[in-house]
Coordinates of C-alpha atoms in Angstrom, one line a residue:
M668 CA 71.5 74.5 104.5
I669 CA 74.2 76.3 102.5
T670 CA 71.5 77.9 100.3
E671 CA 70.2 79.7 103.4
L672 CA 73.4 81.6 103.8
P673 CA 74.0 85.1 102.3
I674 CA 74.5 84.8 98.6
E675 CA 78.0 86.2 98.6
I676 CA 79.1 83.6 101.1
V677 CA 77.6 80.9 98.9
K678 CA 79.6 82.2 95.9
V679 CA 82.8 82.2 98.0
W680 CA 82.1 78.6 99.0
A681 CA 81.4 77.7 95.4
L682 CA 84.8 79.1 94.2
T683 CA 86.5 77.4 97.1
K684 CA 85.0 74.0 96.3
R685 CA 86.1 74.4 92.7
D686 CA 89.7 74.9 93.7
M687 CA 89.5 72.1 96.2
R688 CA 88.1 69.7 93.6
N689 CA 90.7 70.7 91.1
W690 CA 93.5 70.1 93.7
T691 CA 92.2 66.7 94.8
T692 CA 91.7 65.6 91.2
Y693 CA 95.5 65.4 90.7
R694 CA 96.5 62.7 93.2
S695 CA 100.2 63.0 92.4
Q696 CA 100.0 66.8 93.2
M697 CA 98.4 66.1 96.5
V698 CA 101.1 63.6 97.5
T699 CA 104.0 65.8 96.3
T700 CA 102.6 68.9 98.0
I701 CA 102.3 67.1 101.4
L702 CA 105.7 65.5 101.1
S703 CA 107.3 68.7 100.0
G704 CA 106.2 70.5 103.1
M705 CA 107.3 67.6 105.4
L706 CA 110.6 67.2 103.7
G707 CA 111.3 70.9 103.7
I708 CA 110.8 71.2 107.4
A709 CA 112.9 68.0 107.9
S710 CA 115.7 69.5 105.9
W711 CA 115.8 72.6 108.1
G712 CA 115.4 70.5 111.2
F713 CA 118.5 68.5 110.4
N714 CA 120.4 71.8 109.8
A715 CA 119.1 73.2 113.1
T716 CA 119.9 70.3 115.3
Y717 CA 123.5 70.4 114.0
R718 CA 124.0 74.0 115.2
N719 CA 121.4 74.2 118.0
R720 CA 121.9 77.0 120.6
A721 CA 119.8 79.2 122.8
V722 CA 117.7 82.1 121.5
T723 CA 117.4 84.2 124.5
E724 CA 114.9 86.7 123.1
Y725 CA 112.2 84.0 123.1
N726 CA 113.7 81.9 125.9
T727 CA 114.0 78.9 123.6
D728 CA 116.5 76.9 121.5
Y729 CA 117.3 77.4 117.8
V730 CA 115.4 74.3 116.7
S731 CA 112.2 75.6 118.1
F732 CA 112.8 79.1 116.9
L733 CA 113.5 77.9 113.3
I734 CA 110.6 75.5 113.1
V735 CA 108.1 78.1 114.2
G736 CA 109.6 80.4 111.5
I737 CA 109.1 77.8 108.9
L738 CA 105.6 77.1 110.0
V739 CA 104.8 80.8 109.7
A740 CA 106.2 80.8 106.2
N741 CA 104.2 77.6 105.2
L742 CA 101.0 78.6 107.0
I743 CA 100.6 82.4 106.4
L744 CA 102.7 83.4 103.5
P745 CA 101.0 81.0 101.0
L746 CA 97.9 83.3 101.3
G747 CA 99.8 86.0 99.4
Q748 CA 101.1 83.5 96.9
G749 CA 97.6 82.2 96.2
I750 CA 96.3 85.7 95.5
Q751 CA 99.2 86.4 93.1
Q752 CA 98.6 83.1 91.3
R753 CA 94.8 83.3 91.0
L754 CA 94.5 87.1 90.4
N755 CA 96.9 88.1 87.7
P756 CA 96.9 90.4 84.6
W757 CA 96.4 87.6 82.1
T758 CA 93.3 85.9 83.8
L759 CA 91.7 88.9 85.5
E760 CA 89.7 90.1 82.5
T761 CA 88.1 86.7 82.1
T762 CA 87.5 86.3 85.8
L763 CA 85.8 89.7 86.0
M764 CA 83.3 88.7 83.3
T765 CA 81.7 86.4 85.9
G766 CA 80.1 89.5 87.4
L767 CA 81.3 88.7 90.9
R768 CA 81.9 91.5 93.4
T769 CA 85.5 92.2 94.1
P770 CA 85.5 91.0 97.7
T771 CA 83.7 87.8 96.7
L772 CA 86.1 87.3 93.8
V773 CA 89.2 87.7 95.9
L774 CA 88.0 85.6 98.9
G775 CA 86.7 82.9 96.7
N776 CA 89.9 82.6 94.8
V777 CA 92.2 82.4 97.8
A778 CA 90.1 80.5 100.4
W779 CA 91.2 77.1 99.4
T780 CA 94.9 78.1 99.3
Y781 CA 94.6 79.2 102.9
I782 CA 92.6 76.2 104.0
L783 CA 95.2 73.9 102.4
S784 CA 98.0 75.7 104.2
L785 CA 96.2 75.1 107.5
L786 CA 95.8 71.4 106.7
L787 CA 99.4 71.0 105.6
S788 CA 100.7 72.7 108.7
T789 CA 99.5 69.8 110.9
P790 CA 102.0 67.1 109.6
Q791 CA 104.8 69.8 109.5
F792 CA 104.0 70.6 113.2
I793 CA 104.1 66.8 114.1
V794 CA 107.5 66.4 112.3
G795 CA 108.9 69.5 114.1
V796 CA 107.8 68.5 117.6
Y797 CA 108.0 64.7 117.7
I798 CA 111.1 64.2 115.5
F799 CA 113.2 67.3 116.0
G800 CA 112.0 68.0 119.6
A801 CA 110.8 71.6 119.1
N802 CA 109.7 73.0 122.5
L803 CA 106.5 75.0 122.1
N804 CA 104.8 77.0 124.8
V805 CA 101.7 78.1 123.2
N806 CA 99.2 80.7 124.3
I807 CA 96.2 79.8 122.2
V808 CA 94.4 83.2 122.3
S809 CA 97.6 85.1 121.4
L810 CA 98.4 82.6 118.6
I811 CA 95.0 82.8 117.0
L812 CA 95.1 86.6 117.2
A813 CA 98.7 86.6 115.8
I814 CA 97.7 84.4 112.9
A815 CA 94.6 86.6 112.1
I816 CA 96.5 89.9 112.1
S817 CA 99.4 88.3 110.1
S818 CA 97.0 87.0 107.5
V819 CA 95.5 90.4 107.0
I820 CA 99.0 91.9 106.4
V821 CA 100.0 89.1 104.0
F822 CA 96.6 89.4 102.2
S823 CA 97.0 93.2 101.9
L824 CA 100.6 93.1 100.6
A825 CA 99.4 90.5 97.9
I826 CA 96.5 92.7 96.9
I827 CA 98.8 95.7 96.5
S828 CA 101.1 93.6 94.4
T829 CA 98.2 92.5 92.2
G830 CA 96.9 96.0 91.8
L831 CA 100.4 97.2 90.6
R832 CA 100.9 94.2 88.4
I833 CA 97.6 94.8 86.6
V834 CA 99.3 98.0 85.3
T835 CA 102.9 97.0 85.0
K836 CA 102.2 93.4 83.7
V837 CA 105.4 92.3 85.5
S838 CA 106.6 92.0 89.1
D839 CA 106.2 95.4 90.7
P840 CA 109.3 96.9 92.3
V841 CA 107.5 97.7 95.6
T842 CA 106.5 94.3 96.7
W843 CA 109.6 92.7 95.1
G844 CA 111.7 94.9 97.3
L845 CA 109.7 94.0 100.4
N846 CA 109.9 90.3 99.6
F847 CA 113.6 90.5 98.9
A848 CA 114.2 92.4 102.1
Q849 CA 112.2 90.0 104.2
L850 CA 114.3 87.1 103.0
L851 CA 117.4 88.8 104.4
L852 CA 116.1 90.8 107.4
A853 CA 112.7 89.5 108.7
G854 CA 114.2 86.7 110.8
M855 CA 112.6 83.6 109.4
T856 CA 115.7 81.4 109.9
F857 CA 117.8 83.4 112.4
P858 CA 117.2 86.0 115.2
I859 CA 117.4 89.5 113.7
Q860 CA 119.9 90.5 116.5
H861 CA 122.4 88.4 114.6
L862 CA 122.4 91.0 111.8
D863 CA 124.2 93.4 114.2
D864 CA 127.2 91.1 114.2
F865 CA 127.8 92.1 110.6
V866 CA 126.5 95.7 110.5
P867 CA 125.9 97.3 113.9
G868 CA 122.3 98.6 114.1
L869 CA 121.1 96.7 111.0
S870 CA 118.5 94.9 113.1
R871 CA 116.7 98.2 113.6
I872 CA 115.9 98.3 109.9
S873 CA 114.3 94.9 110.2
W874 CA 111.5 96.4 112.3
L875 CA 110.5 98.5 109.3
L876 CA 109.3 95.4 107.5
P877 CA 105.8 94.0 108.2
Q878 CA 107.0 90.5 107.9
T879 CA 109.4 91.0 110.9
W880 CA 106.4 91.8 113.1
I881 CA 104.6 88.7 111.8
Y882 CA 107.4 86.4 112.8
H883 CA 107.8 88.2 116.1
I884 CA 104.2 88.0 117.4
V885 CA 103.8 84.4 116.3
R886 CA 107.0 83.4 118.1
L887 CA 105.9 85.3 121.2
S888 CA 102.7 83.3 121.2
A889 CA 104.1 79.9 120.2
L890 CA 107.4 79.8 122.0
G891 CA 107.1 82.0 125.1
G892 CA 103.4 81.5 125.9
A893 CA 103.1 85.2 125.9
S894 CA 99.7 86.8 126.8
I895 CA 98.4 89.9 125.1
L896 CA 97.8 91.2 128.7
Q897 CA 101.5 91.6 129.2
R898 CA 102.6 95.1 128.5
D899 CA 105.5 94.5 126.1
V900 CA 103.5 91.8 124.3
A901 CA 100.5 94.0 123.9
V902 CA 102.7 96.7 122.4
S903 CA 104.1 94.3 119.8
F904 CA 100.5 93.2 118.9
L905 CA 99.3 96.8 118.7
V906 CA 102.1 97.8 116.4
T907 CA 101.3 94.8 114.1
L908 CA 97.6 95.5 114.2
L909 CA 98.3 99.1 113.3
I910 CA 100.3 97.9 110.3
A911 CA 97.4 95.7 109.2
T912 CA 94.9 98.5 109.7
I913 CA 96.9 100.8 107.4
L914 CA 97.6 98.2 104.8
L915 CA 94.1 96.7 104.3
P916 CA 92.3 99.8 103.1
L917 CA 95.4 100.9 101.2
S918 CA 95.5 97.6 99.4
M919 CA 91.9 97.9 98.2
R920 CA 92.6 101.4 96.9
V921 CA 95.7 100.2 95.0
F922 CA 93.7 97.3 93.5
R923 CA 90.8 99.5 92.4
W924 CA 93.3 102.1 91.0
G925 CA 95.1 99.4 89.0
L926 CA 91.9 97.9 87.7
S927 CA 90.4 101.3 86.8
R928 CA 93.6 102.4 85.0
A929 CA 93.9 99.1 83.0
K930 CA 90.3 99.4 82.0
R931 CA 90.7 103.1 80.9
E932 CA 93.8 102.3 78.9
G933 CA 92.3 99.1 77.4
T934 CA 95.1 96.9 78.7
L935 CA 93.2 94.8 81.3
G936 CA 93.8 91.5 79.4
W937 CA 97.4 92.3 78.4
Y938 CA 100.4 90.4 79.8

């Protein structure tokens, strides 16, 4: 049945099966990865229940707000981490010798990372809801759309980073700066309005970060049951979609530029 699919899809599936087989071969790695995710969310859950209070922006409590933020970080952000681990300056030359097309190469190398994130989010969700009492009000359509748009943004940022690292051979300053800023300003563990308590107006800068919009639309979908037919919700989704629409073609251009320059300078396999 699989052989009847387009050849590029078959190649992507073959690469995905390779990574899945490698991961399942190491049983201790399987167990520790699953436990790490569950213990991580449990640690934050204990912290949140200690200082639980209302988060009026999403009409929810802090436990629910925090757990959704952690689920976003564990479900969507690993997509970018997978790209950076699988496509890097010191393995790319060997990988390109397979003759695979760039889209097939990229998708095949990150598909299992994303599938694994989806699978691991289930026990984390159970811990958050049934142990720490997270109150979720999910709009399924909005949530699926939010995850899809967010995944495109994370994917694009990772490809931009990879394209730059092919040339620099080290962490590039652009994505490093974005990642550092999102740790402080994107609102994973606290509402961004809290920033104004320290520096008035600082929360406005947060909205310049793509990651802030990711957390925002996922929380709208998972905590407030927001529908994309609501005017203010639709605006948030359209802004995030615009960011994704800009970043995706830009990421491909940066990746091809980095690849072309490294080939031209003869440094493709350097690190």
